[in-house]
Amino acid sequence: MSKFKVYISDYDYPDNEIEKSILEPIGAEVIGLKCKTGEGLAELAHDADAILQQYAKIPRSTIEKLTNCKIIARYGIGVDILDVQACRDHGIIVTNVPDYCLDEVADHAIANAFMLMRNLPHYNKCVKAGSYQWQDWIAPIPRFRGATFGLLGFGRIAQNLARKVQVFGFKVIAYDPFVSESFMATCGVKKAELDEVFKLSDVVSVHTPHTDKTHHIVNAETLALMKKSAYVVCTSRGKCVDNAALYDALVGGIIAGAAVDDPEEEPMKMKNWSPDLNPLFKLDNFFCTPHTAYVSHQSLQECRRVASNNVKAVLLGEKPFDLVK
Protein backbone atom coordinates (compact mmCIF):
# COMPACT_ATOMS: atom_id res chain seq x y z
CA MET A 1 0.00 0.00 0.00
CA SER A 2 1.38 3.45 -0.93
CA LYS A 3 2.50 5.88 1.76
CA PHE A 4 1.71 8.98 -0.31
CA LYS A 5 -0.74 10.02 -2.99
CA VAL A 6 0.77 12.35 -5.59
CA TYR A 7 -1.59 13.71 -8.22
CA ILE A 8 -0.52 15.37 -11.45
CA SER A 9 -3.32 17.88 -12.06
CA ASP A 10 -2.84 17.82 -15.82
CA TYR A 11 -0.06 17.12 -18.28
CA ASP A 12 0.69 17.06 -21.98
CA TYR A 13 3.74 14.82 -21.67
CA PRO A 14 3.52 11.36 -23.28
CA ASP A 15 3.74 9.61 -19.91
CA ASN A 16 4.53 10.05 -16.22
CA GLU A 17 7.62 7.87 -16.11
CA ILE A 18 10.04 10.57 -14.93
CA GLU A 19 7.77 11.45 -12.02
CA LYS A 20 7.25 7.81 -11.13
CA SER A 21 10.97 7.04 -11.24
CA ILE A 22 11.61 9.69 -8.59
CA LEU A 23 8.52 9.30 -6.39
CA GLU A 24 7.63 5.61 -6.42
CA PRO A 25 10.86 4.57 -4.63
CA ILE A 26 9.74 6.60 -1.57
CA GLY A 27 6.37 4.84 -1.52
CA ALA A 28 4.33 7.35 -3.52
CA GLU A 29 1.53 6.46 -5.88
CA VAL A 30 1.65 8.83 -8.86
CA ILE A 31 -1.75 9.47 -10.43
CA GLY A 32 -1.98 11.45 -13.66
CA LEU A 33 -5.14 13.48 -14.19
CA LYS A 34 -6.32 15.45 -17.21
CA CYS A 35 -7.92 18.32 -15.30
CA LYS A 36 -6.54 21.09 -17.50
CA THR A 37 -8.91 23.84 -16.36
CA GLY A 38 -8.69 22.89 -12.69
CA GLU A 39 -12.45 22.44 -12.42
CA GLY A 40 -13.25 19.50 -10.15
CA LEU A 41 -9.64 19.05 -9.08
CA ALA A 42 -10.52 19.20 -5.37
CA GLU A 43 -12.84 16.22 -5.77
CA LEU A 44 -10.46 14.22 -7.98
CA ALA A 45 -7.45 14.81 -5.71
CA HIS A 46 -9.19 15.13 -2.33
CA ASP A 47 -6.73 12.75 -0.65
CA ALA A 48 -3.58 14.21 -2.24
CA ASP A 49 -0.40 14.49 -0.22
CA ALA A 50 1.09 16.44 -3.10
CA ILE A 51 0.03 17.93 -6.43
CA LEU A 52 2.16 18.57 -9.48
CA GLN A 53 0.53 21.41 -11.42
CA GLN A 54 0.86 22.25 -15.10
CA TYR A 55 -1.98 24.32 -16.62
CA ALA A 56 -4.79 23.73 -14.11
CA LYS A 57 -5.89 26.78 -12.15
CA ILE A 58 -5.87 26.13 -8.41
CA PRO A 59 -7.76 28.86 -6.54
CA ARG A 60 -8.46 29.23 -2.82
CA SER A 61 -11.75 27.34 -3.12
CA THR A 62 -9.85 24.25 -4.31
CA ILE A 63 -7.03 24.62 -1.80
CA GLU A 64 -9.48 24.73 1.11
CA LYS A 65 -10.62 21.20 0.20
CA LEU A 66 -7.11 19.70 -0.05
CA THR A 67 -6.92 18.84 3.63
CA ASN A 68 -4.03 16.34 3.34
CA CYS A 69 -1.92 18.27 0.84
CA LYS A 70 1.60 19.22 1.91
CA ILE A 71 2.96 20.68 -1.33
CA ILE A 72 1.86 21.99 -4.71
CA ALA A 73 4.77 21.92 -7.14
CA ARG A 74 4.55 23.99 -10.32
CA TYR A 75 5.94 22.61 -13.55
CA GLY A 76 7.52 25.95 -14.46
CA ILE A 77 8.48 29.38 -13.18
CA GLY A 78 5.23 31.34 -12.89
CA VAL A 79 2.73 30.82 -10.08
CA ASP A 80 -0.01 33.15 -11.33
CA ILE A 81 -2.44 30.24 -11.80
CA LEU A 82 -2.04 29.19 -8.16
CA ASP A 83 -3.31 31.08 -5.10
CA VAL A 84 -0.01 31.12 -3.22
CA GLN A 85 -1.40 33.06 -0.26
CA ALA A 86 -4.18 30.51 0.18
CA CYS A 87 -1.56 27.76 0.19
CA ARG A 88 0.34 29.57 2.93
CA ASP A 89 -2.85 30.05 4.92
CA HIS A 90 -3.45 26.29 4.81
CA GLY A 91 0.12 25.22 5.46
CA ILE A 92 0.80 24.01 1.91
CA ILE A 93 4.32 24.50 0.57
CA VAL A 94 4.62 25.93 -2.95
CA THR A 95 7.59 25.25 -5.22
CA ASN A 96 8.46 26.10 -8.79
CA VAL A 97 11.31 25.50 -11.23
CA PRO A 98 13.06 28.89 -11.14
CA ASP A 99 15.92 28.05 -13.52
CA TYR A 100 13.60 26.52 -16.08
CA CYS A 101 13.89 27.42 -19.77
CA LEU A 102 16.05 30.54 -19.32
CA ASP A 103 17.76 29.86 -22.63
CA GLU A 104 14.70 28.56 -24.45
CA VAL A 105 12.46 31.58 -23.82
CA ALA A 106 15.23 34.05 -24.57
CA ASP A 107 16.09 32.20 -27.78
CA HIS A 108 12.42 32.02 -28.79
CA ALA A 109 11.98 35.77 -28.34
CA ILE A 110 15.14 36.45 -30.35
CA ALA A 111 14.03 34.05 -33.11
CA ASN A 112 10.68 35.83 -33.36
CA ALA A 113 12.30 39.26 -33.38
CA PHE A 114 14.78 38.28 -36.10
CA MET A 115 12.04 36.60 -38.15
CA LEU A 116 9.94 39.77 -38.06
CA MET A 117 12.74 42.25 -38.61
CA ARG A 118 14.12 40.32 -41.58
CA ASN A 119 10.58 39.91 -43.04
CA LEU A 120 11.19 36.18 -43.48
CA PRO A 121 7.62 34.79 -43.56
CA HIS A 122 6.41 37.57 -45.86
CA TYR A 123 9.27 37.13 -48.31
CA ASN A 124 8.67 33.38 -48.31
CA LYS A 125 4.98 33.92 -49.05
CA CYS A 126 5.76 36.33 -51.88
CA VAL A 127 8.33 34.01 -53.45
CA LYS A 128 5.89 31.10 -53.41
CA ALA A 129 3.32 33.38 -55.05
CA GLY A 130 5.79 34.20 -57.86
CA SER A 131 7.22 37.54 -56.73
CA TYR A 132 11.00 37.52 -56.39
CA GLN A 133 12.12 40.99 -55.31
CA TRP A 134 13.47 42.68 -52.20
CA GLN A 135 10.89 45.46 -52.48
CA ASP A 136 8.21 43.11 -51.12
CA TRP A 137 9.14 43.84 -47.52
CA ILE A 138 6.35 44.78 -45.08
CA ALA A 139 8.56 47.46 -43.56
CA PRO A 140 12.12 48.58 -44.34
CA ILE A 141 14.57 46.06 -42.91
CA PRO A 142 16.86 47.63 -40.30
CA ARG A 143 20.49 46.69 -39.81
CA PHE A 144 20.75 44.86 -36.47
CA ARG A 145 23.90 46.72 -35.51
CA GLY A 146 22.69 50.00 -34.11
CA ALA A 147 19.01 48.99 -33.91
CA THR A 148 17.28 49.21 -30.52
CA PHE A 149 15.95 46.15 -28.75
CA GLY A 150 13.50 47.16 -26.02
CA LEU A 151 12.71 44.94 -23.07
CA LEU A 152 9.71 45.12 -20.76
CA GLY A 153 10.94 43.46 -17.60
CA PHE A 154 14.54 42.66 -16.78
CA GLY A 155 14.49 39.33 -15.00
CA ARG A 156 16.84 36.47 -15.76
CA ILE A 157 15.31 35.60 -19.13
CA ALA A 158 15.53 39.21 -20.30
CA GLN A 159 19.09 39.46 -18.98
CA ASN A 160 20.01 36.33 -20.92
CA LEU A 161 18.40 37.75 -24.06
CA ALA A 162 20.24 41.07 -23.65
CA ARG A 163 23.62 39.34 -23.57
CA LYS A 164 22.84 37.43 -26.72
CA VAL A 165 21.44 40.22 -28.89
CA GLN A 166 24.29 42.56 -28.02
CA VAL A 167 26.55 40.16 -29.95
CA PHE A 168 24.60 41.21 -33.05
CA GLY A 169 25.18 44.88 -32.29
CA PHE A 170 21.80 45.82 -30.85
CA LYS A 171 21.48 48.66 -28.37
CA VAL A 172 19.38 47.29 -25.52
CA ILE A 173 17.08 49.36 -23.32
CA ALA A 174 14.80 48.02 -20.61
CA TYR A 175 11.91 49.07 -18.41
CA ASP A 176 11.71 47.45 -15.00
CA PRO A 177 10.82 49.49 -11.89
CA PHE A 178 12.33 46.80 -9.66
CA VAL A 179 15.81 46.73 -11.22
CA SER A 180 18.37 49.49 -10.70
CA GLU A 181 20.04 51.54 -13.39
CA SER A 182 23.45 50.48 -12.13
CA PHE A 183 22.64 46.77 -12.38
CA MET A 184 21.35 47.18 -15.92
CA ALA A 185 24.52 49.04 -16.78
CA THR A 186 26.62 46.04 -15.69
CA CYS A 187 24.71 44.10 -18.37
CA GLY A 188 25.35 46.76 -21.01
CA VAL A 189 21.69 47.80 -20.90
CA LYS A 190 20.24 51.30 -20.50
CA LYS A 191 17.38 51.70 -18.03
CA ALA A 192 14.42 53.49 -19.60
CA GLU A 193 10.93 54.60 -18.74
CA LEU A 194 8.01 52.66 -20.16
CA ASP A 195 7.13 55.26 -22.78
CA GLU A 196 10.77 55.48 -23.87
CA VAL A 197 10.94 51.76 -24.58
CA PHE A 198 7.94 51.96 -26.88
CA LYS A 199 9.08 55.18 -28.59
CA LEU A 200 12.71 54.24 -29.22
CA SER A 201 12.68 50.51 -29.92
CA ASP A 202 12.74 48.73 -33.25
CA VAL A 203 11.37 45.70 -31.44
CA VAL A 204 9.70 45.56 -28.02
CA SER A 205 9.95 42.20 -26.26
CA VAL A 206 7.68 41.48 -23.29
CA HIS A 207 9.20 39.60 -20.33
CA THR A 208 7.09 40.75 -17.40
CA PRO A 209 5.07 38.37 -15.25
CA HIS A 210 1.31 38.83 -15.48
CA THR A 211 0.07 40.93 -12.58
CA ASP A 212 -2.57 43.60 -12.11
CA LYS A 213 0.07 46.20 -13.02
CA THR A 214 1.30 44.41 -16.15
CA HIS A 215 -2.12 43.37 -17.44
CA HIS A 216 -2.34 44.87 -20.95
CA ILE A 217 1.02 46.63 -20.54
CA VAL A 218 0.97 46.52 -24.34
CA ASN A 219 -2.18 48.50 -25.12
CA ALA A 220 -3.58 51.12 -27.49
CA GLU A 221 -1.71 53.98 -25.80
CA THR A 222 1.68 52.28 -25.70
CA LEU A 223 1.35 50.87 -29.21
CA ALA A 224 0.58 54.37 -30.51
CA LEU A 225 4.02 55.47 -29.31
CA MET A 226 5.88 53.00 -31.50
CA LYS A 227 7.55 53.47 -34.86
CA LYS A 228 5.47 52.27 -37.80
CA SER A 229 8.38 50.01 -38.73
CA ALA A 230 8.61 48.45 -35.26
CA TYR A 231 7.50 45.06 -33.95
CA VAL A 232 6.10 43.54 -30.75
CA VAL A 233 7.22 40.17 -29.41
CA CYS A 234 5.69 38.53 -26.34
CA THR A 235 6.97 35.32 -24.78
CA SER A 236 5.37 36.20 -21.45
CA ARG A 237 1.74 35.62 -20.47
CA GLY A 238 -0.82 36.32 -23.18
CA LYS A 239 -2.76 38.76 -21.03
CA CYS A 240 0.17 41.18 -20.96
CA VAL A 241 -0.92 42.19 -24.48
CA ASP A 242 -4.31 43.75 -25.21
CA ASN A 243 -5.27 41.67 -28.24
CA ALA A 244 -8.00 44.05 -29.42
CA ALA A 245 -5.55 46.97 -29.36
CA LEU A 246 -2.89 44.87 -31.08
CA TYR A 247 -5.34 43.94 -33.84
CA ASP A 248 -6.18 47.60 -34.44
CA ALA A 249 -2.48 48.52 -34.49
CA LEU A 250 -1.64 45.81 -37.02
CA VAL A 251 -4.60 46.54 -39.28
CA GLY A 252 -4.09 50.30 -39.04
CA GLY A 253 -0.36 50.22 -39.80
CA ILE A 254 0.56 51.64 -36.40
CA ILE A 255 3.22 48.91 -36.11
CA ALA A 256 4.62 46.54 -38.73
CA GLY A 257 4.00 43.19 -37.07
CA ALA A 258 3.83 41.09 -33.93
CA ALA A 259 4.64 37.60 -32.69
CA VAL A 260 3.35 36.08 -29.46
CA ASP A 261 3.74 32.73 -27.75
CA ASP A 262 0.20 32.79 -26.40
CA PRO A 263 -2.84 34.90 -27.31
CA GLU A 264 -4.79 36.63 -24.59
CA GLU A 265 -7.38 33.86 -24.24
CA GLU A 266 -4.58 31.32 -23.46
CA PRO A 267 -5.90 28.27 -25.38
CA MET A 268 -3.96 25.77 -23.25
CA LYS A 269 -6.28 26.62 -20.35
CA MET A 270 -9.50 26.26 -22.38
CA LYS A 271 -11.61 23.18 -23.01
CA ASN A 272 -12.51 24.17 -26.54
CA TRP A 273 -10.54 26.65 -28.59
CA SER A 274 -10.67 27.81 -32.19
CA PRO A 275 -8.64 30.51 -33.96
CA ASP A 276 -11.98 32.01 -34.96
CA LEU A 277 -12.26 33.28 -31.38
CA ASN A 278 -9.50 35.81 -32.01
CA PRO A 279 -9.41 38.05 -35.13
CA LEU A 280 -5.62 38.36 -34.86
CA PHE A 281 -5.31 34.94 -36.49
CA LYS A 282 -6.70 36.32 -39.73
CA LEU A 283 -3.79 38.75 -40.15
CA ASP A 284 -0.67 38.09 -42.24
CA ASN A 285 1.51 40.27 -39.98
CA PHE A 286 0.61 38.41 -36.80
CA PHE A 287 2.38 35.22 -35.73
CA CYS A 288 1.70 32.87 -32.85
CA THR A 289 3.30 29.74 -31.44
CA PRO A 290 1.28 27.38 -29.21
CA HIS A 291 2.90 28.31 -25.89
CA THR A 292 6.17 26.66 -26.87
CA ALA A 293 8.78 29.28 -25.93
CA TYR A 294 9.89 27.11 -23.00
CA VAL A 295 10.18 23.95 -25.04
CA SER A 296 13.25 21.91 -25.75
CA HIS A 297 13.75 18.21 -25.17
CA GLN A 298 16.17 19.01 -22.37
CA SER A 299 14.01 21.66 -20.70
CA LEU A 300 10.95 19.41 -20.54
CA GLN A 301 12.87 16.63 -18.84
CA GLU A 302 14.61 19.04 -16.47
CA CYS A 303 11.33 20.64 -15.42
CA ARG A 304 9.74 17.31 -14.55
CA ARG A 305 12.78 16.12 -12.59
CA VAL A 306 13.07 19.32 -10.57
CA ALA A 307 9.35 19.50 -9.72
CA SER A 308 9.28 15.84 -8.72
CA ASN A 309 12.37 16.20 -6.52
CA ASN A 310 10.73 19.16 -4.77
CA VAL A 311 7.75 16.93 -3.98
CA LYS A 312 10.05 14.13 -2.85
CA ALA A 313 11.89 16.42 -0.42
CA VAL A 314 8.69 17.67 1.22
CA LEU A 315 7.16 14.21 1.55
CA LEU A 316 10.36 13.04 3.26
CA GLY A 317 10.21 15.96 5.68
CA GLU A 318 13.08 17.83 4.04
CA LYS A 319 13.28 21.41 2.75
CA PRO A 320 12.75 21.68 -1.01
CA PHE A 321 15.33 23.46 -3.12
CA ASP A 322 12.87 25.71 -4.93
CA LEU A 323 10.56 27.13 -2.29
CA VAL A 324 8.34 29.99 -3.48
CA LYS A 325 8.67 32.66 -0.80
Coordinates of C-alpha atoms in Angstrom, one line a residue:
M1 CA 0.0 0.0 0.0
S2 CA 1.4 3.4 -0.9
K3 CA 2.5 5.9 1.8
F4 CA 1.7 9.0 -0.3
K5 CA -0.7 10.0 -3.0
V6 CA 0.8 12.3 -5.6
Y7 CA -1.6 13.7 -8.2
I8 CA -0.5 15.4 -11.4
S9 CA -3.3 17.9 -12.1
D10 CA -2.8 17.8 -15.8
Y11 CA -0.1 17.1 -18.3
D12 CA 0.7 17.1 -22.0
Y13 CA 3.7 14.8 -21.7
P14 CA 3.5 11.4 -23.3
D15 CA 3.7 9.6 -19.9
N16 CA 4.5 10.1 -16.2
E17 CA 7.6 7.9 -16.1
I18 CA 10.0 10.6 -14.9
E19 CA 7.8 11.5 -12.0
K20 CA 7.2 7.8 -11.1
S21 CA 11.0 7.0 -11.2
I22 CA 11.6 9.7 -8.6
L23 CA 8.5 9.3 -6.4
E24 CA 7.6 5.6 -6.4
P25 CA 10.9 4.6 -4.6
I26 CA 9.7 6.6 -1.6
G27 CA 6.4 4.8 -1.5
A28 CA 4.3 7.3 -3.5
E29 CA 1.5 6.5 -5.9
V30 CA 1.6 8.8 -8.9
I31 CA -1.7 9.5 -10.4
G32 CA -2.0 11.5 -13.7
L33 CA -5.1 13.5 -14.2
K34 CA -6.3 15.5 -17.2
C35 CA -7.9 18.3 -15.3
K36 CA -6.5 21.1 -17.5
T37 CA -8.9 23.8 -16.4
G38 CA -8.7 22.9 -12.7
E39 CA -12.5 22.4 -12.4
G40 CA -13.3 19.5 -10.1
L41 CA -9.6 19.1 -9.1
A42 CA -10.5 19.2 -5.4
E43 CA -12.8 16.2 -5.8
L44 CA -10.5 14.2 -8.0
A45 CA -7.5 14.8 -5.7
H46 CA -9.2 15.1 -2.3
D47 CA -6.7 12.7 -0.7
A48 CA -3.6 14.2 -2.2
D49 CA -0.4 14.5 -0.2
A50 CA 1.1 16.4 -3.1
I51 CA 0.0 17.9 -6.4
L52 CA 2.2 18.6 -9.5
Q53 CA 0.5 21.4 -11.4
Q54 CA 0.9 22.3 -15.1
Y55 CA -2.0 24.3 -16.6
A56 CA -4.8 23.7 -14.1
K57 CA -5.9 26.8 -12.1
I58 CA -5.9 26.1 -8.4
P59 CA -7.8 28.9 -6.5
R60 CA -8.5 29.2 -2.8
S61 CA -11.8 27.3 -3.1
T62 CA -9.8 24.2 -4.3
I63 CA -7.0 24.6 -1.8
E64 CA -9.5 24.7 1.1
K65 CA -10.6 21.2 0.2
L66 CA -7.1 19.7 -0.1
T67 CA -6.9 18.8 3.6
N68 CA -4.0 16.3 3.3
C69 CA -1.9 18.3 0.8
K70 CA 1.6 19.2 1.9
I71 CA 3.0 20.7 -1.3
I72 CA 1.9 22.0 -4.7
A73 CA 4.8 21.9 -7.1
R74 CA 4.6 24.0 -10.3
Y75 CA 5.9 22.6 -13.6
G76 CA 7.5 26.0 -14.5
I77 CA 8.5 29.4 -13.2
G78 CA 5.2 31.3 -12.9
V79 CA 2.7 30.8 -10.1
D80 CA 0.0 33.1 -11.3
I81 CA -2.4 30.2 -11.8
L82 CA -2.0 29.2 -8.2
D83 CA -3.3 31.1 -5.1
V84 CA 0.0 31.1 -3.2
Q85 CA -1.4 33.1 -0.3
A86 CA -4.2 30.5 0.2
C87 CA -1.6 27.8 0.2
R88 CA 0.3 29.6 2.9
D89 CA -2.9 30.1 4.9
H90 CA -3.5 26.3 4.8
G91 CA 0.1 25.2 5.5
I92 CA 0.8 24.0 1.9
I93 CA 4.3 24.5 0.6
V94 CA 4.6 25.9 -2.9
T95 CA 7.6 25.2 -5.2
N96 CA 8.5 26.1 -8.8
V97 CA 11.3 25.5 -11.2
P98 CA 13.1 28.9 -11.1
D99 CA 15.9 28.1 -13.5
Y100 CA 13.6 26.5 -16.1
C101 CA 13.9 27.4 -19.8
L102 CA 16.1 30.5 -19.3
D103 CA 17.8 29.9 -22.6
E104 CA 14.7 28.6 -24.4
V105 CA 12.5 31.6 -23.8
A106 CA 15.2 34.1 -24.6
D107 CA 16.1 32.2 -27.8
H108 CA 12.4 32.0 -28.8
A109 CA 12.0 35.8 -28.3
I110 CA 15.1 36.4 -30.4
A111 CA 14.0 34.0 -33.1
N112 CA 10.7 35.8 -33.4
A113 CA 12.3 39.3 -33.4
F114 CA 14.8 38.3 -36.1
M115 CA 12.0 36.6 -38.2
L116 CA 9.9 39.8 -38.1
M117 CA 12.7 42.2 -38.6
R118 CA 14.1 40.3 -41.6
N119 CA 10.6 39.9 -43.0
L120 CA 11.2 36.2 -43.5
P121 CA 7.6 34.8 -43.6
H122 CA 6.4 37.6 -45.9
Y123 CA 9.3 37.1 -48.3
N124 CA 8.7 33.4 -48.3
K125 CA 5.0 33.9 -49.0
C126 CA 5.8 36.3 -51.9
V127 CA 8.3 34.0 -53.4
K128 CA 5.9 31.1 -53.4
A129 CA 3.3 33.4 -55.1
G130 CA 5.8 34.2 -57.9
S131 CA 7.2 37.5 -56.7
Y132 CA 11.0 37.5 -56.4
Q133 CA 12.1 41.0 -55.3
W134 CA 13.5 42.7 -52.2
Q135 CA 10.9 45.5 -52.5
D136 CA 8.2 43.1 -51.1
W137 CA 9.1 43.8 -47.5
I138 CA 6.3 44.8 -45.1
A139 CA 8.6 47.5 -43.6
P140 CA 12.1 48.6 -44.3
I141 CA 14.6 46.1 -42.9
P142 CA 16.9 47.6 -40.3
R143 CA 20.5 46.7 -39.8
F144 CA 20.7 44.9 -36.5
R145 CA 23.9 46.7 -35.5
G146 CA 22.7 50.0 -34.1
A147 CA 19.0 49.0 -33.9
T148 CA 17.3 49.2 -30.5
F149 CA 16.0 46.2 -28.8
G150 CA 13.5 47.2 -26.0
L151 CA 12.7 44.9 -23.1
L152 CA 9.7 45.1 -20.8
G153 CA 10.9 43.5 -17.6
F154 CA 14.5 42.7 -16.8
G155 CA 14.5 39.3 -15.0
R156 CA 16.8 36.5 -15.8
I157 CA 15.3 35.6 -19.1
A158 CA 15.5 39.2 -20.3
Q159 CA 19.1 39.5 -19.0
N160 CA 20.0 36.3 -20.9
L161 CA 18.4 37.8 -24.1
A162 CA 20.2 41.1 -23.7
R163 CA 23.6 39.3 -23.6
K164 CA 22.8 37.4 -26.7
V165 CA 21.4 40.2 -28.9
Q166 CA 24.3 42.6 -28.0
V167 CA 26.6 40.2 -29.9
F168 CA 24.6 41.2 -33.0
G169 CA 25.2 44.9 -32.3
F170 CA 21.8 45.8 -30.8
K171 CA 21.5 48.7 -28.4
V172 CA 19.4 47.3 -25.5
I173 CA 17.1 49.4 -23.3
A174 CA 14.8 48.0 -20.6
Y175 CA 11.9 49.1 -18.4
D176 CA 11.7 47.4 -15.0
P177 CA 10.8 49.5 -11.9
F178 CA 12.3 46.8 -9.7
V179 CA 15.8 46.7 -11.2
S180 CA 18.4 49.5 -10.7
E181 CA 20.0 51.5 -13.4
S182 CA 23.5 50.5 -12.1
F183 CA 22.6 46.8 -12.4
M184 CA 21.3 47.2 -15.9
A185 CA 24.5 49.0 -16.8
T186 CA 26.6 46.0 -15.7
C187 CA 24.7 44.1 -18.4
G188 CA 25.4 46.8 -21.0
V189 CA 21.7 47.8 -20.9
K190 CA 20.2 51.3 -20.5
K191 CA 17.4 51.7 -18.0
A192 CA 14.4 53.5 -19.6
E193 CA 10.9 54.6 -18.7
L194 CA 8.0 52.7 -20.2
D195 CA 7.1 55.3 -22.8
E196 CA 10.8 55.5 -23.9
V197 CA 10.9 51.8 -24.6
F198 CA 7.9 52.0 -26.9
K199 CA 9.1 55.2 -28.6
L200 CA 12.7 54.2 -29.2
S201 CA 12.7 50.5 -29.9
D202 CA 12.7 48.7 -33.2
V203 CA 11.4 45.7 -31.4
V204 CA 9.7 45.6 -28.0
S205 CA 9.9 42.2 -26.3
V206 CA 7.7 41.5 -23.3
H207 CA 9.2 39.6 -20.3
T208 CA 7.1 40.7 -17.4
P209 CA 5.1 38.4 -15.3
H210 CA 1.3 38.8 -15.5
T211 CA 0.1 40.9 -12.6
D212 CA -2.6 43.6 -12.1
K213 CA 0.1 46.2 -13.0
T214 CA 1.3 44.4 -16.1
H215 CA -2.1 43.4 -17.4
H216 CA -2.3 44.9 -21.0
I217 CA 1.0 46.6 -20.5
V218 CA 1.0 46.5 -24.3
N219 CA -2.2 48.5 -25.1
A220 CA -3.6 51.1 -27.5
E221 CA -1.7 54.0 -25.8
T222 CA 1.7 52.3 -25.7
L223 CA 1.3 50.9 -29.2
A224 CA 0.6 54.4 -30.5
L225 CA 4.0 55.5 -29.3
M226 CA 5.9 53.0 -31.5
K227 CA 7.6 53.5 -34.9
K228 CA 5.5 52.3 -37.8
S229 CA 8.4 50.0 -38.7
A230 CA 8.6 48.5 -35.3
Y231 CA 7.5 45.1 -34.0
V232 CA 6.1 43.5 -30.8
V233 CA 7.2 40.2 -29.4
C234 CA 5.7 38.5 -26.3
T235 CA 7.0 35.3 -24.8
S236 CA 5.4 36.2 -21.4
R237 CA 1.7 35.6 -20.5
G238 CA -0.8 36.3 -23.2
K239 CA -2.8 38.8 -21.0
C240 CA 0.2 41.2 -21.0
V241 CA -0.9 42.2 -24.5
D242 CA -4.3 43.7 -25.2
N243 CA -5.3 41.7 -28.2
A244 CA -8.0 44.0 -29.4
A245 CA -5.6 47.0 -29.4
L246 CA -2.9 44.9 -31.1
Y247 CA -5.3 43.9 -33.8
D248 CA -6.2 47.6 -34.4
A249 CA -2.5 48.5 -34.5
L250 CA -1.6 45.8 -37.0
V251 CA -4.6 46.5 -39.3
G252 CA -4.1 50.3 -39.0
G253 CA -0.4 50.2 -39.8
I254 CA 0.6 51.6 -36.4
I255 CA 3.2 48.9 -36.1
A256 CA 4.6 46.5 -38.7
G257 CA 4.0 43.2 -37.1
A258 CA 3.8 41.1 -33.9
A259 CA 4.6 37.6 -32.7
V260 CA 3.4 36.1 -29.5
D261 CA 3.7 32.7 -27.7
D262 CA 0.2 32.8 -26.4
P263 CA -2.8 34.9 -27.3
E264 CA -4.8 36.6 -24.6
E265 CA -7.4 33.9 -24.2
E266 CA -4.6 31.3 -23.5
P267 CA -5.9 28.3 -25.4
M268 CA -4.0 25.8 -23.3
K269 CA -6.3 26.6 -20.3
M270 CA -9.5 26.3 -22.4
K271 CA -11.6 23.2 -23.0
N272 CA -12.5 24.2 -26.5
W273 CA -10.5 26.7 -28.6
S274 CA -10.7 27.8 -32.2
P275 CA -8.6 30.5 -34.0
D276 CA -12.0 32.0 -35.0
L277 CA -12.3 33.3 -31.4
N278 CA -9.5 35.8 -32.0
P279 CA -9.4 38.0 -35.1
L280 CA -5.6 38.4 -34.9
F281 CA -5.3 34.9 -36.5
K282 CA -6.7 36.3 -39.7
L283 CA -3.8 38.8 -40.2
D284 CA -0.7 38.1 -42.2
N285 CA 1.5 40.3 -40.0
F286 CA 0.6 38.4 -36.8
F287 CA 2.4 35.2 -35.7
C288 CA 1.7 32.9 -32.8
T289 CA 3.3 29.7 -31.4
P290 CA 1.3 27.4 -29.2
H291 CA 2.9 28.3 -25.9
T292 CA 6.2 26.7 -26.9
A293 CA 8.8 29.3 -25.9
Y294 CA 9.9 27.1 -23.0
V295 CA 10.2 23.9 -25.0
S296 CA 13.2 21.9 -25.7
H297 CA 13.7 18.2 -25.2
Q298 CA 16.2 19.0 -22.4
S299 CA 14.0 21.7 -20.7
L300 CA 11.0 19.4 -20.5
Q301 CA 12.9 16.6 -18.8
E302 CA 14.6 19.0 -16.5
C303 CA 11.3 20.6 -15.4
R304 CA 9.7 17.3 -14.6
R305 CA 12.8 16.1 -12.6
V306 CA 13.1 19.3 -10.6
A307 CA 9.3 19.5 -9.7
S308 CA 9.3 15.8 -8.7
N309 CA 12.4 16.2 -6.5
N310 CA 10.7 19.2 -4.8
V311 CA 7.8 16.9 -4.0
K312 CA 10.0 14.1 -2.8
A313 CA 11.9 16.4 -0.4
V314 CA 8.7 17.7 1.2
L315 CA 7.2 14.2 1.5
L316 CA 10.4 13.0 3.3
G317 CA 10.2 16.0 5.7
E318 CA 13.1 17.8 4.0
K319 CA 13.3 21.4 2.8
P320 CA 12.8 21.7 -1.0
F321 CA 15.3 23.5 -3.1
D322 CA 12.9 25.7 -4.9
L323 CA 10.6 27.1 -2.3
V324 CA 8.3 30.0 -3.5
K325 CA 8.7 32.7 -0.8

